[in-house]
Amino acid sequence: MPLFRDGKRILRRSGYVVATLARQLAVKSRLVAVFTGAVLGLIAGAGSLSQASAQGDPLPSWNDTAAKRTIIEFVDRTTTSGGPDFVPPAERIATFDNDGTLWCEQPVYFQLAFAIDQVKALAPKHPEWKTQQPFKALLEKDMKGVGAAGKTGLLQIMAATHTGMTTDEFSRSVRDWLATAKHPRFNRPFDSLVYQPMLELLAYLRANGFKTFIVSGGGIEFMRPWMEKTYGIPPEQVVGSSGVVKFQTGADGKPELIKLAKMEFVDDGPGKPVGINRFIGRRPILAFGNSDGDLQMLQWTVAGRGARLAALLHHTDAEREYAYDRQSKIGKLDKALDEATARGWTVVDMKRDWKAVFPEK
Amino acid sequence: MPLFRDGKRILRRSGYVVATLARQLAVKSRLVAVFTGAVLGLIAGAGSLSQASAQGDPLPSWNDTAAKRTIIEFVDRTTTSGGPDFVPPAERIATFDNDGTLWCEQPVYFQLAFAIDQVKALAPKHPEWKTQQPFKALLEKDMKGVGAAGKTGLLQIMAATHTGMTTDEFSRSVRDWLATAKHPRFNRPFDSLVYQPMLELLAYLRANGFKTFIVSGGGIEFMRPWMEKTYGIPPEQVVGSSGVVKFQTGADGKPELIKLAKMEFVDDGPGKPVGINRFIGRRPILAFGNSDGDLQMLQWTVAGRGARLAALLHHTDAEREYAYDRQSKIGKLDKALDEATARGWTVVDMKRDWKAVFPEK
């Protein structure tokens, strides 16, 4: 059975069901209102950030806790020429999950927020949606109706917004969306809701000869159009889930690549070491995630010889961001948290370890 | 129907049939003998190479013909800051086919030579092969018997030597083979039969801010173990055909990746632009191939906006290497040659355009 691109990942990863759609749309209509406190806290945090930065601290948005010390000590050890844990630059591979690790993933994966907005944007070209579920319900903000369409409905939404177009057209739609859409709670562009401490960590690693990669369950074509600008990570260092793409000659006689409604690869859970092997061909020495979907990537990373660092971001900060773990439908952190505790992996506690969460506006 | 890894590509790409196996094995037993002349020619070429190199020529093994001038002019144009054809470094993506473009592919694809040698190396662990075709025939050098097993037999050989082991074990077997096996005609290690002018081109492009990638029909796991040392191209810049790989916990309790006997992706013909899109996520501005399997990669490359360079290596030198094109079972160059002529792509004539073929021993 062919599976619609990207839809499968979202379903599989979180057990996410259509009820959440309703919540997000509802939250969206409320907009800014509630969280002025959080924004103020953020600005205060950003202030202290600039100060520390001036003093040459490579991770100014990190509090001086064990997590920060572990990271710096690991980088020192692996880059000290002649030391017992030295790693040649070519082998300094660092892999990062994206959703919930580098950017926010609540109240729904941002890729799903994109899909919902795309249905609205594409509606004028699809008059048939006025009478066809789940599109009719979504366009009429009838959340019961969307819910009634269940998983099949969600897959239809993903297929309608992610396939049947060229790769270039899809890239453009992602960029257009990011330029206009706003997060329902923070009222900021989605690609501004990246974690300032993680941006610093990426830059710090690269300054020390590491090559930074994304290894995410998110759609590879959804991530590549913006990650170079936002994270400094070029398309060729982005690994993600993908659908089948077909080469053909377009109506203009030029070759084109068409995105088909058939799943090709799910880069999540046990798929992450597989994706790392397929795309990178080398085992990372550092891996950073935030959910059970990252567990096998961390296991694979630490099973290599020599110095290794496995880290998880624990979302503990409902005021500045969100607090969730074992019970969450999105970004569930349960087994991986147990294993991290048992094996002494680094667990970054957002509330305790980070001075700031998002970059200044 | 599951297809054995890498086998499919070889069959599909060349229409290659088992008869060739016989030829290669026969050639192997004759060894050095015939081609002393070619080797002498090579040494002479290498001498003039060092001379030119001292004068600061970035491509000393290239004769001063149109091909060389086109390449240098293209690099100048795309790297001249402020010029109309300037390309930012991040977008200077150059993709190279491997078999027949960067290293020799005759008398059979080197990966097939590896598979044949592996059957012999693995035979002690497989007593059943003494009575099982096509292994029995291959081990007894009974080429009629191997031929009788047909394509199914070839797929069995590929599966037996490329799957059912961990990715680490397979890498090791490739490295071990390269350290000991010799090419039947040149009596040199296979990874020394790379083209000196192409090594210079790769280095020249990188010195000018290009990022060089392999985009080959060859097996990705077969290529990665040696390409970094040989071409200066790291594993994460190698795109190739692949089989399904599975993450599991090994007998030692450690995670491992097992290579399964199921084809995943054929990076050849229309698969090449698809592979470029999947792995690199950016359209190359320069692509270099040598056969019809590279046609779509070249079409895809030149269809982008701005300055583009599409090039084909034409094997015209039976003395120093091999001469083949439209009728060849391996590396057939027919449609792509017509299109190159029609569209003014660069066709590098090995005999005319190259001073040396292989590096000095």
XYZ file of C-alpha atoms in Angstrom:
722
model
C 0.000 0.000 0.000
C 1.495 3.331 -0.982
C 1.807 5.747 1.898
C 1.560 9.460 1.548
C 4.786 11.305 2.032
C 5.541 12.664 5.470
C 2.120 11.714 6.723
C 3.327 8.352 7.883
C 6.095 9.821 9.960
C 3.826 12.160 11.803
C 1.350 9.431 12.591
C 3.960 6.903 13.538
C 6.086 9.167 15.592
C 3.584 10.581 17.965
C 0.441 8.557 17.780
C -0.846 11.994 16.911
C -4.480 12.052 15.945
C -6.619 14.604 14.269
C -8.031 15.981 17.514
C -4.846 18.040 17.817
C -5.695 19.854 14.620
C -8.674 21.321 16.378
C -6.541 22.497 19.264
C -4.012 24.230 17.063
C -6.608 26.047 15.024
C -8.352 27.148 18.207
C -5.105 28.377 19.755
C -4.281 30.244 16.565
C -7.381 32.347 16.766
C -6.463 33.473 20.256
C -3.018 34.567 19.128
C -0.742 36.771 21.240
C -2.687 37.571 24.380
C -1.597 35.229 27.104
C 2.142 34.896 27.082
C 3.512 38.390 27.448
C 5.258 37.192 30.583
C 7.205 34.589 28.624
C 8.231 37.116 26.008
C 9.471 39.513 28.669
C 11.465 36.709 30.249
C 12.939 35.977 26.855
C 14.062 39.551 26.321
C 15.669 39.614 29.778
C 17.478 36.373 28.941
C 18.683 37.739 25.641
C 20.112 40.730 27.446
C 22.367 38.639 29.648
C 23.286 36.652 26.542
C 24.920 39.596 24.777
C 26.897 40.402 27.910
C 28.363 36.916 28.257
C 29.086 36.757 24.533
C 31.337 39.780 24.822
C 33.458 37.865 27.330
C 34.250 35.121 24.817
C 31.983 32.438 26.245
C 31.114 30.174 23.287
C 27.798 29.178 24.898
C 26.540 32.397 26.498
C 22.891 31.312 26.641
C 23.752 28.246 28.684
C 23.816 28.443 32.464
C 27.022 27.278 34.062
C 25.686 23.849 34.962
C 26.882 20.274 34.421
C 25.377 20.075 30.908
C 27.418 22.996 29.617
C 30.575 21.756 31.321
C 30.123 18.276 29.838
C 29.786 19.693 26.322
C 32.826 21.960 26.588
C 34.916 19.236 28.170
C 33.943 16.837 25.361
C 34.908 19.325 22.664
C 38.211 20.039 24.404
C 39.062 16.339 24.721
C 38.225 15.421 21.134
C 40.069 18.369 19.613
C 43.247 18.307 21.724
C 45.931 17.201 19.301
C 47.987 14.373 20.761
C 45.467 13.728 23.555
C 44.053 10.227 24.130
C 40.585 11.190 22.885
C 41.647 13.231 19.858
C 39.392 12.795 16.815
C 40.596 13.913 13.366
C 38.419 16.728 11.941
C 36.988 14.528 9.175
C 35.482 12.222 11.802
C 33.977 14.953 13.976
C 30.429 14.220 12.888
C 27.664 15.705 15.031
C 24.014 14.848 14.357
C 21.004 16.788 15.604
C 17.355 15.979 15.605
C 15.277 19.008 14.568
C 11.713 19.014 15.960
C 11.973 19.718 19.695
C 15.783 19.725 19.600
C 16.637 22.719 17.421
C 13.240 24.296 17.071
C 9.946 24.122 18.900
C 7.513 21.301 18.087
C 4.431 22.441 19.983
C 1.474 22.685 19.885
C 1.913 20.600 16.694
C 4.898 19.772 14.490
C 5.473 22.873 12.413
C 5.331 20.796 9.258
C 1.743 19.941 10.073
C 0.954 23.602 10.700
C 2.370 24.201 7.222
C 0.131 21.492 5.747
C -2.972 23.011 7.325
C -2.117 26.482 6.051
C -1.351 25.060 2.609
C -4.819 23.552 2.335
C -6.201 27.049 2.817
C -3.712 28.551 0.373
C -4.405 25.916 -2.276
C -8.171 25.930 -1.861
C -8.862 28.382 -4.720
C -7.211 25.917 -7.103
C -9.287 23.060 -5.727
C -12.981 23.954 -5.946
C -13.745 20.287 -5.341
C -12.503 20.660 -1.745
C -15.636 22.640 -0.969
C -17.514 19.364 -0.950
C -14.725 16.863 -0.267
C -13.654 15.703 3.188
C -11.441 16.323 5.071
C -10.804 19.533 3.113
C -14.351 20.830 3.399
C -14.286 20.475 7.176
C -10.834 22.039 7.505
C -11.765 25.022 5.351
C -14.949 25.531 7.337
C -13.062 25.162 10.636
C -15.376 22.266 11.420
C -13.036 20.314 13.619
C -15.469 17.514 14.307
C -15.570 16.880 10.602
C -11.781 16.837 10.311
C -11.620 14.457 13.245
C -14.165 12.168 11.628
C -11.855 11.728 8.645
C -9.269 10.202 11.003
C -5.815 9.116 9.918
C -6.902 8.716 6.317
C -7.965 12.336 6.330
C -4.638 13.461 7.725
C -2.787 11.492 5.056
C -4.974 13.140 2.428
C -4.021 16.540 3.813
C -0.331 15.646 3.732
C -0.537 14.249 0.197
C -2.452 17.249 -1.130
C 0.109 19.678 0.251
C 3.371 17.724 -0.184
C 3.037 15.806 -3.450
C 1.965 16.129 -7.069
C 4.258 19.089 -7.654
C 7.884 19.614 -8.621
C 10.559 19.783 -5.960
C 11.155 23.425 -6.915
C 7.476 24.296 -6.482
C 7.395 22.622 -3.100
C 10.512 24.480 -1.914
C 8.921 27.733 -2.919
C 5.730 26.933 -1.013
C 7.750 26.229 2.150
C 9.656 29.496 1.839
C 6.479 31.469 1.155
C 4.831 29.960 4.209
C 7.749 30.766 6.504
C 7.728 34.354 5.264
C 4.119 34.899 6.334
C 2.878 32.346 8.867
C 3.065 33.004 12.603
C 3.155 30.649 15.552
C -0.192 30.715 17.412
C 1.286 31.274 20.865
C 4.420 33.305 20.241
C 3.130 35.240 17.228
C 6.513 34.919 15.544
C 7.602 33.263 12.291
C 8.103 29.550 12.840
C 11.755 29.663 11.804
C 12.438 32.225 14.519
C 11.342 29.707 17.165
C 14.695 27.975 17.142
C 16.634 27.545 20.351
C 19.294 30.180 20.888
C 21.466 27.869 23.041
C 21.425 25.256 20.278
C 22.395 27.824 17.625
C 25.378 28.631 19.822
C 26.193 24.945 20.206
C 26.101 24.378 16.420
C 28.415 27.336 15.836
C 30.728 26.282 18.673
C 31.060 22.760 17.248
C 31.747 24.042 13.736
C 34.343 26.468 15.091
C 36.030 23.368 16.507
C 36.088 21.466 13.234
C 32.883 19.496 13.683
C 30.589 18.925 10.724
C 26.993 19.418 11.846
C 24.138 17.375 10.375
C 20.391 17.295 10.813
C 18.929 13.796 11.296
C 15.220 14.380 11.644
C 11.944 12.554 11.181
C 10.752 15.679 9.364
C 10.422 15.773 5.602
C 13.794 16.369 3.964
C 12.271 18.683 1.342
C 10.444 20.631 4.023
C 13.650 21.281 5.973
C 16.211 22.089 3.320
C 14.787 25.398 2.023
C 15.428 27.238 5.307
C 18.058 25.388 7.326
C 21.110 26.871 5.656
C 20.077 30.391 6.600
C 18.717 29.460 10.018
C 21.231 26.892 11.291
C 24.153 27.317 8.909
C 23.558 23.730 7.780
C 23.579 23.271 3.983
C 21.043 21.017 2.201
C 23.591 18.245 1.717
C 23.915 17.910 5.496
C 20.197 17.526 6.093
C 18.905 13.964 6.529
C 15.167 13.422 6.833
C 12.146 11.403 5.827
C 11.373 11.335 2.145
C 8.857 10.370 -0.486
C 9.531 8.935 -3.902
C 10.585 11.529 -6.467
C 10.400 10.936 -10.204
C 12.519 12.414 -12.996
C 10.539 13.442 -16.071
C 10.365 15.970 -18.870
C 8.051 18.845 -18.021
C 5.518 20.631 -20.210
C 8.198 23.223 -21.032
C 10.497 20.482 -22.351
C 12.812 20.858 -19.383
C 13.614 18.031 -16.983
C 11.871 18.178 -13.628
C 11.500 16.182 -10.444
C 7.982 15.359 -9.333
C 7.087 14.472 -5.742
C 4.914 11.356 -5.693
C 2.407 10.316 -3.035
C 4.459 7.323 -1.978
C 6.623 7.078 1.102
C 10.260 6.167 0.563
C 12.083 6.439 3.872
C 11.056 7.194 7.464
C 14.006 8.745 9.252
C 12.813 8.091 12.773
C 13.578 5.645 15.572
C 15.587 2.728 14.109
C 15.451 4.627 10.817
C 17.852 7.245 12.212
C 20.982 5.055 12.331
C 19.929 3.729 8.921
C 19.624 7.292 7.603
C 22.978 8.205 9.141
C 24.574 5.232 7.427
C 22.908 5.955 4.105
C 23.518 9.711 3.926
C 26.603 10.308 6.035
C 28.341 6.934 5.898
C 30.133 7.575 9.161
C 29.137 7.133 12.768
C 28.631 10.404 14.665
C 30.703 11.112 17.770
C 28.028 13.450 19.107
C 24.264 13.109 18.818
C 21.560 15.320 20.250
C 17.846 14.562 20.414
C 14.801 15.112 22.583
C 12.448 12.164 22.195
C 12.125 8.395 21.967
C 12.464 8.779 18.205
C 16.103 9.682 18.857
C 16.924 6.704 21.067
C 18.482 4.482 18.392
C 20.522 7.379 17.003
C 22.009 7.880 20.468
C 22.583 4.147 20.957
C 24.311 3.939 17.584
C 26.477 6.961 18.388
C 27.750 5.790 21.762
C 28.401 2.235 20.505
C 31.378 3.510 18.499
C 34.910 3.428 19.878
C 36.496 6.455 21.557
C 34.941 9.550 23.116
C 31.218 9.969 22.477
C 28.568 12.396 23.608
C 24.850 11.568 23.667
C 22.501 14.321 24.774
C 18.773 14.840 25.170
C 16.875 18.082 25.564
C 14.211 17.758 28.260
C 11.354 20.230 27.831
C 10.750 21.414 31.386
C 9.860 25.019 30.893
C 6.147 25.696 30.485
C 6.669 29.403 31.021
C 9.252 30.135 28.390
C 8.366 27.239 26.071
C 6.541 23.977 26.919
C 6.864 21.227 29.516
C 6.277 17.672 28.323
C 7.839 14.244 28.302
C 6.466 10.761 29.060
C 2.814 11.443 28.318
C 3.157 13.764 25.356
C 1.571 12.928 22.011
C 4.293 14.968 20.349
C 7.949 14.484 21.184
C 7.289 11.731 23.717
C 10.366 11.266 25.926
C 10.032 8.104 27.975
C 12.275 5.151 27.136
C 15.077 7.420 26.018
C 14.906 9.306 29.334
C 15.236 6.045 31.260
C 18.148 4.939 29.129
C 19.835 8.332 29.448
C 19.596 8.095 33.228
C 20.839 4.504 33.301
C 23.771 5.169 30.996
C 24.755 8.621 32.200
C 23.901 10.466 28.996
C 23.619 14.238 29.179
C 20.073 15.426 29.818
C 19.701 19.138 29.234
C 16.957 20.577 31.408
C 15.593 23.563 29.532
C 14.456 25.425 32.638
C 17.612 24.808 34.639
C 20.296 24.844 31.939
C 19.275 27.593 29.542
C 19.425 31.334 30.147
C 17.447 32.087 27.018
C 15.223 29.897 24.865
C 14.579 31.746 21.591
C 16.704 34.388 19.872
C 15.797 38.019 20.373
C 13.118 39.120 17.944
C 10.171 -9.239 -5.961
C 13.126 -8.350 -3.810
C 16.217 -7.626 -5.830
C 19.689 -8.324 -4.641
C 21.705 -5.295 -3.810
C 23.955 -3.887 -6.478
C 23.203 -6.801 -8.780
C 20.323 -5.003 -10.359
C 22.392 -2.013 -11.287
C 25.035 -4.032 -13.024
C 22.502 -5.947 -15.044
C 20.428 -2.951 -15.864
C 23.226 -0.632 -16.673
C 25.086 -2.606 -19.217
C 23.032 -5.515 -20.341
C 26.091 -7.290 -19.030
C 25.711 -11.041 -19.024
C 27.645 -13.783 -17.364
C 29.739 -14.549 -20.417
C 31.908 -11.606 -19.434
C 32.787 -13.347 -16.203
C 34.566 -15.958 -18.214
C 36.513 -13.342 -20.108
C 37.703 -11.587 -17.021
C 38.848 -14.746 -15.319
C 40.671 -15.815 -18.465
C 42.343 -12.424 -18.797
C 43.368 -12.549 -15.165
C 45.371 -15.714 -15.625
C 47.402 -14.124 -18.385
C 48.238 -11.150 -16.199
C 50.943 -8.618 -17.049
C 52.515 -9.796 -20.315
C 51.035 -7.817 -23.119
C 50.865 -4.185 -22.223
C 54.373 -3.104 -21.398
C 54.081 -0.515 -24.135
C 51.133 1.103 -22.426
C 52.964 1.222 -19.135
C 56.000 2.843 -20.730
C 53.732 5.409 -22.366
C 52.263 6.083 -18.969
C 55.621 6.704 -17.355
C 56.588 9.088 -20.154
C 53.304 10.939 -19.633
C 53.895 11.142 -15.903
C 57.294 12.718 -16.531
C 55.889 15.622 -18.504
C 53.225 15.892 -15.802
C 55.695 16.767 -13.054
C 57.307 19.357 -15.292
C 54.077 21.168 -16.027
C 53.069 20.990 -12.377
C 56.157 22.939 -11.373
C 54.981 25.789 -13.631
C 51.749 26.160 -11.664
C 49.434 24.557 -14.217
C 46.454 23.252 -12.232
C 45.784 20.531 -14.826
C 49.253 19.350 -15.877
C 48.106 15.977 -17.223
C 45.724 17.635 -19.646
C 46.894 18.585 -23.111
C 46.321 22.186 -24.057
C 43.193 21.471 -26.080
C 39.671 22.872 -26.125
C 38.504 20.588 -23.292
C 41.046 21.935 -20.843
C 40.427 25.521 -21.909
C 36.661 25.089 -21.480
C 37.098 23.776 -17.949
C 39.465 26.530 -16.846
C 37.352 29.201 -18.440
C 34.257 27.834 -16.655
C 35.987 27.856 -13.275
C 37.260 31.394 -13.873
C 33.822 32.662 -14.855
C 31.963 31.085 -11.939
C 34.471 32.200 -9.323
C 35.086 35.777 -10.473
C 33.494 37.908 -7.794
C 31.238 40.532 -9.316
C 31.233 38.828 -12.722
C 27.957 38.001 -14.493
C 28.423 34.233 -13.990
C 29.635 34.322 -10.400
C 28.330 31.462 -8.238
C 28.545 31.674 -4.420
C 30.809 28.949 -2.985
C 27.922 27.116 -1.279
C 26.326 26.536 -4.688
C 29.461 25.320 -6.440
C 28.325 21.708 -6.529
C 30.211 19.402 -8.907
C 29.063 15.805 -9.423
C 31.145 13.000 -10.909
C 30.223 9.559 -12.065
C 32.794 7.002 -10.909
C 33.036 3.887 -13.150
C 34.698 4.973 -16.387
C 34.815 8.625 -15.301
C 37.160 8.616 -12.322
C 38.476 5.079 -12.484
C 38.669 2.365 -15.121
C 35.630 0.124 -15.670
C 37.118 -2.500 -17.985
C 37.208 -5.409 -18.618
C 34.387 -5.534 -16.027
C 33.111 -3.116 -13.390
C 35.589 -3.386 -10.536
C 32.760 -4.078 -8.128
C 32.024 -7.253 -10.052
C 35.693 -8.250 -9.927
C 35.393 -7.773 -6.166
C 32.329 -10.019 -6.030
C 34.097 -12.784 -7.943
C 37.138 -12.631 -5.678
C 34.899 -12.573 -2.621
C 33.255 -15.843 -3.622
C 36.703 -17.429 -3.564
C 37.603 -15.745 -0.280
C 34.342 -16.795 1.379
C 34.328 -20.352 0.004
C 35.934 -21.952 3.086
C 32.997 -20.696 5.161
C 30.514 -22.085 2.625
C 31.184 -25.778 2.082
C 27.777 -26.005 0.398
C 29.136 -23.969 -2.523
C 31.137 -27.023 -3.587
C 27.918 -28.493 -4.899
C 25.780 -25.361 -5.405
C 25.619 -23.370 -8.645
C 26.766 -20.850 -9.684
C 29.378 -21.018 -6.903
C 30.583 -24.535 -7.793
C 31.247 -23.508 -11.378
C 32.936 -20.251 -10.392
C 35.221 -21.965 -7.897
C 36.129 -24.641 -10.457
C 36.689 -21.970 -13.143
C 34.006 -23.722 -15.186
C 32.794 -20.727 -17.124
C 30.171 -22.616 -19.063
C 28.608 -23.563 -15.747
C 28.619 -19.965 -14.530
C 27.098 -18.880 -17.827
C 24.373 -21.501 -17.492
C 23.247 -19.921 -14.206
C 22.477 -16.710 -16.129
C 21.289 -13.514 -14.487
C 19.902 -15.382 -11.492
C 23.361 -16.787 -10.907
C 24.931 -13.336 -11.063
C 22.404 -12.002 -8.586
C 23.232 -14.922 -6.287
C 26.902 -14.006 -6.498
C 26.146 -10.357 -5.684
C 23.867 -11.274 -2.774
C 26.352 -13.753 -1.309
C 29.141 -11.188 -1.328
C 27.278 -7.960 -0.554
C 24.548 -8.850 1.952
C 23.866 -10.805 5.129
C 26.647 -9.037 6.994
C 27.041 -5.828 8.979
C 28.000 -2.620 7.229
C 31.292 -2.658 9.172
C 32.106 -6.187 8.011
C 31.366 -5.269 4.405
C 33.588 -2.163 4.566
C 36.408 -4.293 5.887
C 36.018 -6.828 3.068
C 36.239 -4.041 0.478
C 39.374 -2.606 2.056
C 40.989 -6.048 2.344
C 40.271 -6.746 -1.309
C 41.746 -3.446 -2.490
C 44.887 -4.135 -0.472
C 45.564 -7.422 -2.274
C 43.697 -7.736 -5.610
C 45.330 -6.722 -8.890
C 43.823 -5.654 -12.194
C 44.245 -8.434 -14.800
C 45.749 -6.243 -17.497
C 47.673 -3.566 -15.604
C 48.692 -5.748 -12.652
C 48.065 -2.874 -10.287
C 45.667 -2.447 -7.351
C 42.253 -1.459 -8.633
C 42.226 1.805 -6.674
C 45.423 2.870 -8.423
C 43.641 2.713 -11.788
C 42.109 6.121 -11.300
C 42.588 8.824 -13.890
C 45.373 11.244 -13.065
C 43.792 14.107 -15.079
C 40.559 13.654 -13.138
C 42.373 13.680 -9.778
C 43.833 17.009 -10.864
C 40.412 18.275 -11.884
C 38.872 17.316 -8.522
C 41.685 19.102 -6.650
C 41.472 22.135 -8.948
C 37.735 22.468 -8.391
C 38.076 22.151 -4.616
C 40.866 24.733 -4.613
C 38.313 27.021 -6.257
C 35.641 26.493 -3.625
C 33.718 23.710 -5.368
C 32.302 20.846 -3.335
C 32.935 17.597 -5.202
C 30.467 14.699 -5.060
C 30.357 11.199 -6.475
C 27.059 10.274 -8.154
C 27.570 6.713 -9.314
C 25.575 3.619 -10.188
C 28.074 1.712 -8.038
C 27.155 0.479 -4.585
C 27.435 3.255 -2.027
C 28.919 0.925 0.589
C 31.441 -0.387 -1.928
C 32.699 3.109 -2.753
C 32.871 4.854 0.590
C 35.667 2.827 2.221
C 38.334 4.050 -0.210
C 37.164 7.259 -1.870
C 38.275 9.644 0.844
C 41.877 8.512 0.556
C 41.824 8.131 -3.235
C 39.764 11.120 -4.385
C 39.683 13.328 -1.295
C 35.902 12.850 -1.257
C 34.477 12.012 2.180
C 31.749 9.364 2.642
C 29.047 11.996 3.109
C 29.724 13.247 -0.422
C 29.349 9.847 -2.059
C 25.978 9.084 -3.664
C 25.386 5.595 -5.070
C 23.068 2.647 -5.411
C 22.004 1.017 -2.182
C 20.278 -1.945 -0.625
C 18.042 -1.967 2.410
C 19.926 -1.832 5.714
C 18.373 -2.865 9.020
C 19.141 -1.640 12.530
C 19.259 -4.405 15.137
C 20.964 -5.500 18.326
C 23.870 -7.834 17.627
C 24.917 -10.998 19.447
C 27.297 -8.873 21.547
C 24.413 -6.705 22.722
C 25.633 -3.783 20.633
C 23.583 -2.112 17.913
C 24.531 -3.020 14.359
C 23.397 -2.389 10.790
C 22.768 -5.451 8.635
C 22.814 -5.349 4.848
C 19.737 -7.108 3.464
C 19.329 -8.793 0.078
C 16.798 -6.225 -1.095
C 17.462 -3.369 -3.491
C 16.565 0.106 -2.252
C 17.765 2.642 -4.811
C 19.391 2.436 -8.247
C 21.454 5.562 -8.766
C 21.711 5.323 -12.525
C 20.090 6.989 -15.544
C 16.981 8.888 -14.353
C 17.969 7.758 -10.839
C 20.930 10.141 -10.872
C 18.985 13.417 -10.714
C 16.783 11.728 -8.119
C 19.870 10.741 -6.110
C 21.272 14.250 -6.440
C 18.034 15.692 -5.147
C 17.783 13.195 -2.306
C 21.387 13.357 -1.066
C 22.626 16.782 -2.078
C 19.419 18.771 -2.309
C 20.954 21.243 -4.738
C 21.411 21.179 -8.489
C 25.046 20.808 -9.597
C 26.608 23.487 -11.772
C 29.114 20.988 -13.163
C 28.561 17.303 -13.952
C 30.973 14.810 -15.470
C 30.146 11.346 -16.766
C 31.100 8.880 -19.460
C 28.068 6.827 -20.444
C 24.371 6.848 -21.228
C 23.784 6.216 -17.524
C 24.944 9.791 -16.955
C 22.681 11.434 -19.525
C 19.914 12.522 -17.167
C 22.416 13.862 -14.636
C 23.868 16.080 -17.357
C 20.420 17.140 -18.579
C 19.413 18.026 -15.025
C 22.609 19.988 -14.474
C 22.411 22.152 -17.584
C 18.685 22.843 -17.098
C 19.503 25.100 -14.148
C 19.934 28.852 -14.512
C 23.340 30.450 -14.949
C 26.676 29.023 -16.051
C 26.759 25.223 -16.330
C 29.308 22.697 -17.481
C 28.365 19.216 -18.714
C 31.220 16.925 -19.688
C 31.683 13.366 -20.923
C 34.837 11.292 -20.991
C 35.139 9.416 -24.282
C 37.291 6.289 -24.038
C 39.325 6.453 -27.230
C 42.658 5.096 -26.114
C 43.065 1.340 -26.551
C 46.783 1.610 -26.008
C 46.928 3.385 -22.710
C 43.491 2.261 -21.469
C 40.510 1.037 -23.532
C 38.537 2.269 -26.531
C 34.768 1.775 -26.432
C 31.512 3.650 -26.848
C 28.301 2.859 -28.756
C 28.624 -0.932 -28.868
C 30.109 -1.553 -25.444
C 28.365 -3.815 -22.939
C 29.998 -1.793 -20.178
C 29.891 1.984 -20.119
C 27.863 2.264 -23.314
C 28.107 5.791 -24.686
C 25.584 6.305 -27.453
C 22.595 8.574 -26.809
C 24.605 10.773 -24.475
C 27.281 11.217 -27.146
C 24.666 12.350 -29.666
C 23.151 14.753 -27.176
C 26.585 16.106 -26.212
C 27.323 16.822 -29.864
C 23.931 18.397 -30.484
C 24.091 20.593 -27.394
C 27.763 21.487 -27.419
C 28.669 19.714 -24.197
C 32.341 19.081 -23.537
C 33.515 15.699 -24.781
C 36.922 14.797 -23.421
C 38.783 12.532 -25.831
C 41.125 10.452 -23.706
C 43.676 9.928 -26.450
C 43.729 13.513 -27.646
C 43.146 15.445 -24.428
C 45.133 13.583 -21.778
C 48.911 13.496 -21.399
C 48.750 10.754 -18.811
C 45.976 8.320 -17.912
C 46.870 6.696 -14.578
C 49.062 8.075 -11.783
C 52.691 6.961 -11.619
C 52.994 3.706 -9.738
